[in-house]
mmCIF file of C-alpha atoms in Angstrom:
data_model
loop_
_atom_site.group_PDB
_atom_site.id
_atom_site.type_symbol
_atom_site.label_atom_id
_atom_site.label_comp_id
_atom_site.label_asym_id
_atom_site.label_seq_id
_atom_site.Cartn_x
_atom_site.Cartn_y
_atom_site.Cartn_z
ATOM 1 C CA MET S 912 -0.042 0.034 0.026
ATOM 2 C CA ARG S 913 1.699 3.195 -1.072
ATOM 3 C CA PRO S 914 1.749 6.299 1.190
ATOM 4 C CA GLY S 915 -0.294 8.515 -0.979
ATOM 5 C CA THR S 916 -3.571 6.630 -0.276
ATOM 6 C CA TYR S 917 -2.563 5.112 3.054
ATOM 7 C CA SER S 918 -2.648 8.621 4.592
ATOM 8 C CA GLN S 919 -6.451 8.444 4.761
ATOM 9 C CA ALA S 920 -6.187 5.469 6.900
ATOM 10 C CA ILE S 921 -3.530 6.860 9.160
ATOM 11 C CA GLY S 922 -5.739 9.751 9.964
ATOM 12 C CA CYS S 923 -8.568 7.729 11.509
ATOM 13 C CA ARG S 924 -7.438 7.182 15.051
ATOM 14 C CA ARG S 925 -8.850 4.360 17.075
ATOM 15 C CA THR S 926 -10.204 6.626 19.733
ATOM 16 C CA ARG S 927 -13.541 5.405 18.832
ATOM 17 C CA ARG S 928 -16.268 7.506 17.532
ATOM 18 C CA SER S 929 -17.252 3.829 17.083
ATOM 19 C CA ALA S 930 -15.403 0.787 15.653
ATOM 20 C CA SER S 931 -17.356 1.003 12.407
ATOM 21 C CA ALA S 932 -16.579 4.694 11.826
ATOM 22 C CA ALA S 933 -12.905 4.123 11.959
ATOM 23 C CA LEU S 934 -13.389 1.068 9.891
ATOM 24 C CA ALA S 935 -15.138 2.992 7.208
ATOM 25 C CA LEU S 936 -12.264 5.472 6.906
ATOM 26 C CA LEU S 937 -9.699 2.713 6.948
ATOM 27 C CA ALA S 938 -11.532 0.991 4.240
ATOM 28 C CA LEU S 939 -11.481 4.048 2.023
ATOM 29 C CA GLY S 940 -7.670 4.098 2.277
ATOM 30 C CA CYS S 941 -7.336 0.389 1.501
ATOM 31 C CA MET S 942 -9.795 0.334 -1.367
ATOM 32 C CA THR S 943 -8.217 3.408 -3.027
ATOM 33 C CA ALA S 944 -4.800 1.911 -2.814
ATOM 34 C CA ALA S 945 -6.156 -1.414 -4.208
ATOM 35 C CA ALA S 946 -7.804 0.414 -7.044
ATOM 36 C CA ALA S 947 -4.533 1.827 -8.165
ATOM 37 C CA VAL S 948 -2.750 -1.374 -8.941
ATOM 38 C CA PRO S 949 -3.554 -4.036 -11.520
ATOM 39 C CA GLY S 950 -6.127 -6.605 -10.544
ATOM 40 C CA PHE S 951 -7.911 -4.367 -8.109
ATOM 41 C CA VAL S 952 -11.246 -5.667 -6.695
ATOM 42 C CA PRO S 953 -14.078 -3.373 -7.510
ATOM 43 C CA ASP S 954 -16.257 -4.563 -4.533
ATOM 44 C CA ARG S 955 -15.470 -5.196 -0.889
ATOM 45 C CA LEU S 956 -17.644 -6.079 2.028
ATOM 46 C CA MET S 957 -16.443 -4.896 5.584
ATOM 47 C CA LEU S 958 -17.802 -6.642 8.701
ATOM 48 C CA SER S 959 -17.026 -5.604 12.221
ATOM 49 C CA VAL S 960 -18.003 -6.602 15.747
ATOM 50 C CA SER S 961 -16.695 -5.211 19.007
ATOM 51 C CA GLY S 962 -17.279 -5.737 22.720
ATOM 52 C CA SER S 963 -16.621 -3.169 25.606
ATOM 53 C CA THR S 964 -16.221 -3.093 29.268
ATOM 54 C CA LEU S 965 -17.287 0.283 30.976
ATOM 55 C CA GLU S 966 -16.374 1.168 34.523
ATOM 56 C CA LYS S 967 -19.374 2.213 36.727
ATOM 57 C CA ALA S 968 -21.848 0.915 34.256
ATOM 58 C CA SER S 969 -22.568 -2.126 31.997
ATOM 59 C CA GLY S 970 -20.537 -2.669 28.949
ATOM 60 C CA GLY S 971 -21.610 -2.774 25.402
ATOM 61 C CA GLY S 972 -20.696 -3.566 21.893
ATOM 62 C CA SER S 973 -21.195 -2.689 18.194
ATOM 63 C CA GLY S 974 -21.663 -4.371 14.860
ATOM 64 C CA SER S 975 -21.404 -2.898 11.256
ATOM 65 C CA LEU S 976 -21.705 -3.900 7.652
ATOM 66 C CA THR S 977 -20.269 -1.760 4.976
ATOM 67 C CA TRP S 978 -20.212 -2.252 1.124
ATOM 68 C CA LEU S 979 -17.592 -0.417 -0.924
ATOM 69 C CA HIS S 980 -17.643 -0.107 -4.656
ATOM 70 C CA SER S 981 -14.761 1.271 -6.839
ATOM 71 C CA PHE S 982 -16.074 2.801 -9.969
ATOM 72 C CA ASN S 983 -12.650 3.166 -11.587
ATOM 73 C CA LEU S 984 -8.981 3.619 -10.642
ATOM 74 C CA ASP S 985 -9.617 6.800 -8.577
ATOM 75 C CA THR S 986 -13.309 6.831 -7.380
ATOM 76 C CA LEU S 987 -15.112 4.828 -4.840
ATOM 77 C CA ALA S 988 -18.265 4.997 -2.713
ATOM 78 C CA GLY S 989 -19.673 3.049 0.213
ATOM 79 C CA VAL S 990 -22.880 2.405 2.107
ATOM 80 C CA GLY S 991 -23.413 0.674 5.375
ATOM 81 C CA GLY S 992 -25.306 0.379 8.682
ATOM 82 C CA GLU S 993 -24.271 -0.230 12.277
ATOM 83 C CA TYR S 994 -25.716 -0.756 15.789
ATOM 84 C CA ASP S 995 -24.043 0.459 18.919
ATOM 85 C CA THR S 996 -24.809 0.064 22.675
ATOM 86 C CA ILE S 997 -22.970 1.154 25.782
ATOM 87 C CA GLY S 998 -24.390 1.404 29.270
ATOM 88 C CA ASN S 999 -28.120 2.013 29.009
ATOM 89 C CA ALA S 1000 -27.819 3.756 25.630
ATOM 90 C CA HIS S 1001 -28.257 2.244 22.078
ATOM 91 C CA TRP S 1002 -28.359 3.748 18.631
ATOM 92 C CA GLU S 1003 -28.758 2.651 15.066
ATOM 93 C CA LEU S 1004 -26.969 4.521 12.189
ATOM 94 C CA ALA S 1005 -26.671 4.480 8.428
ATOM 95 C CA SER S 1006 -23.454 5.493 6.699
ATOM 96 C CA LEU S 1007 -22.378 6.995 3.451
ATOM 97 C CA SER S 1008 -18.834 7.592 2.139
ATOM 98 C CA ALA S 1009 -17.162 8.571 -1.045
ATOM 99 C CA ALA S 1010 -13.539 9.300 -2.182
ATOM 100 C CA PHE S 1011 -11.750 10.587 -5.229
ATOM 101 C CA SER S 1012 -8.053 10.583 -5.926
ATOM 102 C CA ASN S 1013 -5.903 12.092 -8.652
ATOM 103 C CA GLY S 1014 -2.201 12.386 -9.492
ATOM 104 C CA GLN S 1015 0.837 10.114 -9.836
ATOM 105 C CA GLN S 1016 1.832 7.588 -7.280
ATOM 106 C CA ALA S 1017 4.472 9.802 -5.513
ATOM 107 C CA ASN S 1018 2.351 13.017 -5.778
ATOM 108 C CA ARG S 1019 -1.314 12.245 -5.303
ATOM 109 C CA TRP S 1020 -4.142 14.112 -3.638
ATOM 110 C CA THR S 1021 -7.472 12.621 -2.251
ATOM 111 C CA ILE S 1022 -10.724 14.261 -1.310
ATOM 112 C CA ALA S 1023 -13.184 12.176 0.756
ATOM 113 C CA ALA S 1024 -16.445 12.482 2.654
ATOM 114 C CA ASP S 1025 -18.597 10.447 4.922
ATOM 115 C CA GLY S 1026 -21.639 10.914 7.030
ATOM 116 C CA ARG S 1027 -23.386 8.823 9.733
ATOM 117 C CA PHE S 1028 -27.112 9.383 10.371
ATOM 118 C CA GLY S 1029 -29.666 7.944 12.724
ATOM 119 C CA GLY S 1030 -30.630 8.019 16.404
ATOM 120 C CA GLY S 1031 -31.117 6.094 19.579
ATOM 121 C CA ASP S 1032 -32.267 6.088 23.163
ATOM 122 C CA ILE S 1033 -30.620 6.595 26.628
ATOM 123 C CA GLY S 1034 -33.202 4.906 28.932
ATOM 124 C CA THR S 1035 -36.500 6.484 27.701
ATOM 125 C CA GLN S 1036 -34.861 9.708 26.357
ATOM 126 C CA ARG S 1037 -34.642 9.763 22.579
ATOM 127 C CA PHE S 1038 -31.828 11.571 20.732
ATOM 128 C CA ASP S 1039 -30.726 12.176 17.116
ATOM 129 C CA TYR S 1040 -27.353 11.405 15.814
ATOM 130 C CA ASP S 1041 -25.783 13.298 12.708
ATOM 131 C CA VAL S 1042 -22.114 13.465 12.028
ATOM 132 C CA GLU S 1043 -20.509 14.486 8.774
ATOM 133 C CA ALA S 1044 -16.935 15.013 7.553
ATOM 134 C CA VAL S 1045 -14.951 16.137 4.625
ATOM 135 C CA ARG S 1046 -11.131 15.735 4.293
ATOM 136 C CA PHE S 1047 -8.423 16.517 1.939
ATOM 137 C CA THR S 1048 -5.058 14.612 1.762
ATOM 138 C CA ASP S 1049 -1.947 15.646 -0.369
ATOM 139 C CA THR S 1050 1.117 13.409 -0.654
ATOM 140 C CA VAL S 1051 4.331 15.021 -1.745
ATOM 141 C CA ASP S 1052 7.322 13.048 -3.301
ATOM 142 C CA GLY S 1053 5.885 9.901 -1.911
ATOM 143 C CA PHE S 1054 7.290 10.669 1.493
ATOM 144 C CA ILE S 1055 5.067 12.989 3.378
ATOM 145 C CA SER S 1056 1.296 13.416 3.458
ATOM 146 C CA LEU S 1057 -0.717 16.352 4.854
ATOM 147 C CA THR S 1058 -4.355 15.866 5.862
ATOM 148 C CA PHE S 1059 -7.086 18.466 6.677
ATOM 149 C CA GLU S 1060 -10.484 17.444 8.014
ATOM 150 C CA SER S 1061 -13.663 19.168 9.162
ATOM 151 C CA ARG S 1062 -16.156 17.108 11.134
ATOM 152 C CA GLN S 1063 -19.628 18.404 12.068
ATOM 153 C CA PHE S 1064 -21.287 16.938 15.154
ATOM 154 C CA ASP S 1065 -24.974 17.219 15.968
ATOM 155 C CA VAL S 1066 -25.743 14.583 18.551
ATOM 156 C CA TYR S 1067 -28.631 15.162 20.992
ATOM 157 C CA THR S 1068 -27.885 18.677 22.636
ATOM 158 C CA THR S 1069 -24.190 18.563 21.628
ATOM 159 C CA HIS S 1070 -23.239 20.614 18.510
ATOM 160 C CA GLY S 1071 -20.005 21.808 16.970
ATOM 161 C CA ASN S 1072 -17.404 21.496 14.282
ATOM 162 C CA LEU S 1073 -14.061 19.662 14.882
ATOM 163 C CA PRO S 1074 -11.283 20.684 12.436
ATOM 164 C CA LYS S 1075 -8.279 18.556 12.328
ATOM 165 C CA ALA S 1076 -4.811 18.722 10.745
ATOM 166 C CA GLY S 1077 -2.591 15.600 10.347
ATOM 167 C CA LEU S 1078 0.939 14.865 9.133
ATOM 168 C CA SER S 1079 2.167 11.360 8.091
ATOM 169 C CA LEU S 1080 5.710 10.351 7.146
ATOM 170 C CA PHE S 1081 6.591 7.206 5.165
ATOM 171 C CA VAL S 1082 9.988 6.131 6.210
ATOM 172 C CA ALA S 1083 12.320 3.137 5.742
ATOM 173 C CA GLY S 1084 10.063 1.420 3.132
ATOM 174 C CA HIS S 1085 7.612 -0.268 5.784
ATOM 175 C CA TRP S 1086 6.908 2.406 8.437
ATOM 176 C CA ILE S 1087 4.472 5.115 8.669
ATOM 177 C CA LEU S 1088 4.546 7.660 11.515
ATOM 178 C CA GLY S 1089 1.576 10.025 11.890
ATOM 179 C CA ALA S 1090 0.504 12.806 14.217
ATOM 180 C CA ALA S 1091 -2.616 15.004 14.360
ATOM 181 C CA TYR S 1092 -4.153 17.986 16.125
ATOM 182 C CA ALA S 1093 -7.820 18.833 16.499
ATOM 183 C CA HIS S 1094 -9.549 21.796 18.058
ATOM 184 C CA SER S 1095 -13.345 22.357 18.031
ATOM 185 C CA SER S 1096 -14.895 25.496 16.803
ATOM 186 C CA GLY S 1097 -18.376 26.839 17.651
ATOM 187 C CA GLY S 1098 -21.144 25.119 19.491
ATOM 188 C CA ASN S 1099 -20.682 23.462 22.704
ATOM 189 C CA LEU S 1100 -18.374 20.605 21.513
ATOM 190 C CA GLY S 1101 -15.383 21.924 23.590
ATOM 191 C CA THR S 1102 -12.932 19.295 22.187
ATOM 192 C CA VAL S 1103 -9.192 19.556 21.702
ATOM 193 C CA TYR S 1104 -6.758 16.699 21.388
ATOM 194 C CA THR S 1105 -3.370 15.543 19.964
ATOM 195 C CA SER S 1106 -2.635 12.140 18.705
ATOM 196 C CA ALA S 1107 0.065 9.929 17.275
ATOM 197 C CA ARG S 1108 0.303 6.586 15.577
ATOM 198 C CA LEU S 1109 2.979 4.266 14.230
ATOM 199 C CA ASP S 1110 2.274 1.578 11.465
ATOM 200 C CA HIS S 1111 4.483 -1.191 10.135
ATOM 201 C CA LEU S 1112 3.483 -2.462 6.672
ATOM 202 C CA GLY S 1113 4.343 -6.068 6.047
ATOM 203 C CA ALA S 1114 3.567 -8.116 2.953
ATOM 204 C CA ARG S 1115 0.909 -10.065 4.740
ATOM 205 C CA VAL S 1116 0.881 -8.687 8.265
ATOM 206 C CA ARG S 1117 0.501 -5.179 9.407
ATOM 207 C CA TRP S 1118 0.621 -3.836 12.916
ATOM 208 C CA PHE S 1119 -0.053 -0.506 14.488
ATOM 209 C CA VAL S 1120 -0.015 1.335 17.855
ATOM 210 C CA GLY S 1121 -1.109 4.707 18.815
ATOM 211 C CA GLY S 1122 -2.558 7.026 21.331
ATOM 212 C CA ALA S 1123 -4.389 10.359 21.977
ATOM 213 C CA GLN S 1124 -4.927 12.791 24.805
ATOM 214 C CA GLY S 1125 -6.888 16.010 25.414
ATOM 215 C CA HIS S 1126 -10.481 17.132 26.239
ATOM 216 C CA VAL S 1127 -13.124 15.230 24.365
ATOM 217 C CA ALA S 1128 -16.996 15.586 24.565
ATOM 218 C CA PRO S 1129 -18.651 12.251 25.213
ATOM 219 C CA PRO S 1130 -20.522 12.240 21.715
ATOM 220 C CA VAL S 1131 -17.118 12.146 19.971
ATOM 221 C CA LEU S 1132 -16.198 9.020 21.902
ATOM 222 C CA ASN S 1133 -19.638 7.318 21.733
ATOM 223 C CA ILE S 1134 -19.712 7.139 25.523
ATOM 224 C CA GLN S 1135 -23.247 7.655 26.762
ATOM 225 C CA THR S 1136 -23.827 9.422 23.340
ATOM 226 C CA GLY S 1137 -26.487 11.779 24.525
ATOM 227 C CA ALA S 1138 -24.683 12.755 27.692
ATOM 228 C CA THR S 1139 -24.089 16.493 28.589
ATOM 229 C CA GLY S 1140 -22.121 18.242 31.048
ATOM 230 C CA ALA S 1141 -18.393 19.282 31.471
ATOM 231 C CA VAL S 1142 -16.025 18.153 28.766
ATOM 232 C CA PRO S 1143 -13.666 15.598 30.481
ATOM 233 C CA ARG S 1144 -9.908 15.141 30.070
ATOM 234 C CA TYR S 1145 -9.010 11.871 28.535
ATOM 235 C CA TRP S 1146 -6.275 9.509 27.507
ATOM 236 C CA ASP S 1147 -6.495 6.771 24.881
ATOM 237 C CA GLY S 1148 -4.113 3.982 23.789
ATOM 238 C CA TYR S 1149 -4.650 1.272 21.139
ATOM 239 C CA ALA S 1150 -2.806 -1.378 19.308
ATOM 240 C CA GLY S 1151 -3.795 -3.866 16.626
ATOM 241 C CA VAL S 1152 -2.669 -6.329 14.036
ATOM 242 C CA ALA S 1153 -3.947 -7.079 10.479
ATOM 243 C CA LYS S 1154 -3.202 -10.159 8.413
ATOM 244 C CA THR S 1155 -4.199 -10.949 4.893
ATOM 245 C CA PHE S 1156 -5.474 -14.329 3.736
ATOM 246 C CA THR S 1157 -6.660 -15.317 0.318
ATOM 247 C CA GLY S 1158 -9.540 -12.911 -0.473
ATOM 248 C CA THR S 1159 -9.800 -11.651 3.139
ATOM 249 C CA GLN S 1160 -8.136 -9.376 5.580
ATOM 250 C CA TRP S 1161 -8.610 -9.827 9.318
ATOM 251 C CA THR S 1162 -7.875 -7.110 11.887
ATOM 252 C CA VAL S 1163 -7.921 -7.195 15.739
ATOM 253 C CA THR S 1164 -7.711 -3.953 17.641
ATOM 254 C CA ALA S 1165 -7.542 -3.449 21.456
ATOM 255 C CA ASP S 1166 -8.376 0.045 22.774
ATOM 256 C CA TYR S 1167 -8.053 1.501 26.373
ATOM 257 C CA LEU S 1168 -9.835 4.757 27.065
ATOM 258 C CA ASP S 1169 -9.670 6.735 30.400
ATOM 259 C CA LEU S 1170 -11.777 9.718 31.023
ATOM 260 C CA LEU S 1171 -9.463 11.073 33.871
ATOM 261 C CA GLY S 1172 -11.266 11.072 37.230
ATOM 262 C CA GLY S 1173 -14.382 9.334 35.603
ATOM 263 C CA THR S 1174 -15.090 6.458 33.222
ATOM 264 C CA ARG S 1175 -12.654 3.788 31.910
ATOM 265 C CA ARG S 1176 -13.431 1.650 28.920
ATOM 266 C CA MET S 1177 -11.797 -1.310 27.229
ATOM 267 C CA THR S 1178 -12.745 -2.434 23.725
ATOM 268 C CA LEU S 1179 -11.810 -5.387 21.530
ATOM 269 C CA THR S 1180 -12.796 -5.098 17.838
ATOM 270 C CA LEU S 1181 -12.627 -7.788 15.122
ATOM 271 C CA THR S 1182 -12.851 -6.609 11.549
ATOM 272 C CA CYS S 1183 -13.083 -8.708 8.360
ATOM 273 C CA SER S 1184 -12.679 -7.439 4.786
ATOM 274 C CA LEU S 1185 -14.220 -9.738 2.068
ATOM 275 C CA GLN S 1186 -13.537 -9.173 -1.691
#
């Protein structure tokens, strides 16, 4: 997978908006890369399941199904659905995504957009869920990628935009080092965080590790999605491994999230990509 298209995947940290949200962005990067080489697969089905433990409340889990279609060497679109539950909250979402790339392998830009729409309940309280994003990635000389993203949150009584800037370096042939900074603008989102991630790209096995820290509103993390109140300080760490078999790729990710002085959550996610 070349750095020009992989930079999309590096930007989607595993601090979970949900397992399937990160999965959808990762799939965009993987499919765009696949579409740029001979023998690419025009259709791919992504399946994901996860389980969580949640301190001070019952745990939860999620499941998602996403279909991605590559129209040509540079254009793809996806549609999917997911179900999430944590504590006494649950919600159902539909997702749409699209990406377009252009340029040569070493100097290539990509513009992508995705949206997740639906709603759910916390006990007897109903809430709406609407999150959309657009991002632009530019790769220079096959070595460095710059990503700029704007993500709009409208979840229950929480509203705001979260701009993010990221930098990825492709080094020593099989390593990608990435970092990002996000700071919310407008509304009551009150979010600011920094994140870093390291990936090793093997021929059949890939592993990654990363983390983030800052102040993040509960809807950004999908913890009691309709919750309101002070924006907590948090720390997140994750690690995972992906292995390719004939016609499939399997990814296992472990994530530990600590809202300092409050909630701790551990999540294990299994993802399968079928072509």
